[in-house]
Short mmCIF file of C-alpha atoms in Angstrom, two decimals:
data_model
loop_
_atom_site.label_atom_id
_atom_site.label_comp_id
_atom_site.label_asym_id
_atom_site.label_seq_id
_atom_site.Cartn_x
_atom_site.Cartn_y
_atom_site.Cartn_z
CA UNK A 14 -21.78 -19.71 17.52
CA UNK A 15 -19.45 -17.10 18.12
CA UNK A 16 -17.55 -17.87 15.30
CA UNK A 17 -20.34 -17.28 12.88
CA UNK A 18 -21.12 -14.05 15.06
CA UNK A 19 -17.37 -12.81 14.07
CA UNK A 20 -17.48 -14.04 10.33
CA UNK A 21 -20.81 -11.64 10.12
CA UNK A 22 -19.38 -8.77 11.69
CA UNK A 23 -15.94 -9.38 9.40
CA UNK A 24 -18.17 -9.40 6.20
CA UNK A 25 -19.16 -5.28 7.06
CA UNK A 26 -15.51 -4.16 7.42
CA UNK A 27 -13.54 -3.23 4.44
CA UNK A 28 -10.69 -4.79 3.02
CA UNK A 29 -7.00 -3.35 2.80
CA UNK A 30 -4.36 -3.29 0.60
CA UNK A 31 -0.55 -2.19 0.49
CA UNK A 32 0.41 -0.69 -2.48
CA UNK A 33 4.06 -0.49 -3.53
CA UNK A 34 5.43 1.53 -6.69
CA UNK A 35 8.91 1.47 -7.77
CA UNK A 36 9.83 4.03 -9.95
CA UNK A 37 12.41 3.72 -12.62
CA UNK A 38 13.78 6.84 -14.24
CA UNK A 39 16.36 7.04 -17.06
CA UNK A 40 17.38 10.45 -18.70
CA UNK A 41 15.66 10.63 -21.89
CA UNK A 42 13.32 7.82 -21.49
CA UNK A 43 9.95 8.00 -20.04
CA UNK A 44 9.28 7.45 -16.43
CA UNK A 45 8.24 4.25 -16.06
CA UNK A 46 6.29 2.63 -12.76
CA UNK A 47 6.10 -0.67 -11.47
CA UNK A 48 2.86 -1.35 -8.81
CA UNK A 49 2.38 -4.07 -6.35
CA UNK A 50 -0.27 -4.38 -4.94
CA UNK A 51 -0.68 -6.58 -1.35
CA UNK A 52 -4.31 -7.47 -0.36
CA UNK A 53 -5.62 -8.51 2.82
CA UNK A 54 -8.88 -9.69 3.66
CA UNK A 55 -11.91 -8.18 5.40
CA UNK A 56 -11.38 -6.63 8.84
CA UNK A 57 -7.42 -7.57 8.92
CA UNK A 58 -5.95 -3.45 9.57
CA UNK A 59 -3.64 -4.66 12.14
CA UNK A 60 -1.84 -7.37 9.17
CA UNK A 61 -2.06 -4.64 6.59
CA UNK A 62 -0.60 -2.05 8.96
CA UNK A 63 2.47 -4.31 10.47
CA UNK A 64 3.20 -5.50 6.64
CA UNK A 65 3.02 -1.20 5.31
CA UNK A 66 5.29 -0.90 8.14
CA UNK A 67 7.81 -3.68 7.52
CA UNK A 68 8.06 -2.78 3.98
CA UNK A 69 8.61 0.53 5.15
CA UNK A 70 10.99 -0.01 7.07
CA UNK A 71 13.25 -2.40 4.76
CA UNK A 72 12.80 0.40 1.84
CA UNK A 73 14.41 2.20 3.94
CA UNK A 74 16.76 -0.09 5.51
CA UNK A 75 17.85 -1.14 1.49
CA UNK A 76 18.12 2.37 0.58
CA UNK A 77 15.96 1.80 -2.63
CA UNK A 78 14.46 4.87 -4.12
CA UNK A 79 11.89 6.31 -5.45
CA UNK A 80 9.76 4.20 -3.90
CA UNK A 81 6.05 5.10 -2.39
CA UNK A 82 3.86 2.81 -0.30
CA UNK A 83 0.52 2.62 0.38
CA UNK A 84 -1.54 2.23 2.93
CA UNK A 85 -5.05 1.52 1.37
CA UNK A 86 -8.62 1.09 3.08
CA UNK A 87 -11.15 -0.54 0.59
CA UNK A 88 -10.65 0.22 -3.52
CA UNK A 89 -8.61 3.84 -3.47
CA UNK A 90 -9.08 5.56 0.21
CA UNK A 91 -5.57 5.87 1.43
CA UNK A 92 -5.19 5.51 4.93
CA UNK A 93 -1.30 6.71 4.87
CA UNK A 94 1.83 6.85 2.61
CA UNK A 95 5.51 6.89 2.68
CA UNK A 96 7.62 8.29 -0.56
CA UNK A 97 11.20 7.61 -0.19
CA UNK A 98 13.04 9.83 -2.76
CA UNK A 99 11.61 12.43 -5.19
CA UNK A 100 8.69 10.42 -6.20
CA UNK A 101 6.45 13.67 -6.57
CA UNK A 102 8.87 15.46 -9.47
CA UNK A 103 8.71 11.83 -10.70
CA UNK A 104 4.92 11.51 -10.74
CA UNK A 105 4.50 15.19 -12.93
CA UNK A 106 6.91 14.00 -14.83
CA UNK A 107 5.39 10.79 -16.03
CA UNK A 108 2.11 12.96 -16.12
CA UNK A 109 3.23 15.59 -18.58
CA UNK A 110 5.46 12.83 -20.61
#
């Protein structure tokens, strides 16, 4: 009984996601991105938030940039986000190329 109780309340919560964009720049080509995107049930914030923060943590750890992840609450609220490198001169620049 409880169970079913919990399943109901789960079905109101929003889902989450981690997003994860790698950025690759070369000089004279076009910036190009490369998304992953992690998704996590209803109701699971503390899986999503201990995965955003181990895959912060081992950007960082590998020294890979640009990179930017994602914390993400249902389809495009984001919760919080971590850019490793100079992802925001990268982003206008894919915008104006």
């Amino acid at each position: 009984m409880k169970q079913s109780w919990r399943n109901f309340i789960n079905s109101f919560k929003p889902s989450y996601n981690v997003d994860v964009t790698l950025y690759h720049f070369i000089p004279g080509m076009p910036v190009k991105a490369n998304r992953t995107r992690h998704e996590f049930k209803k109701g699971e914030f503390n899986e999503a938030k201990t995965f955003y923060e181990r895959a912060s943590e081992k950007t960082k750890d590998a020294n890979v940039a640009p990179v930017e992840i994602s914390l993400v609450k249902g389809k495009d609220r984001i919760v919080s986000s971590r850019l490793f490198g100079p992802v925001k001169a990268l982003k206008q620049l894919r915008i104006s190329a």
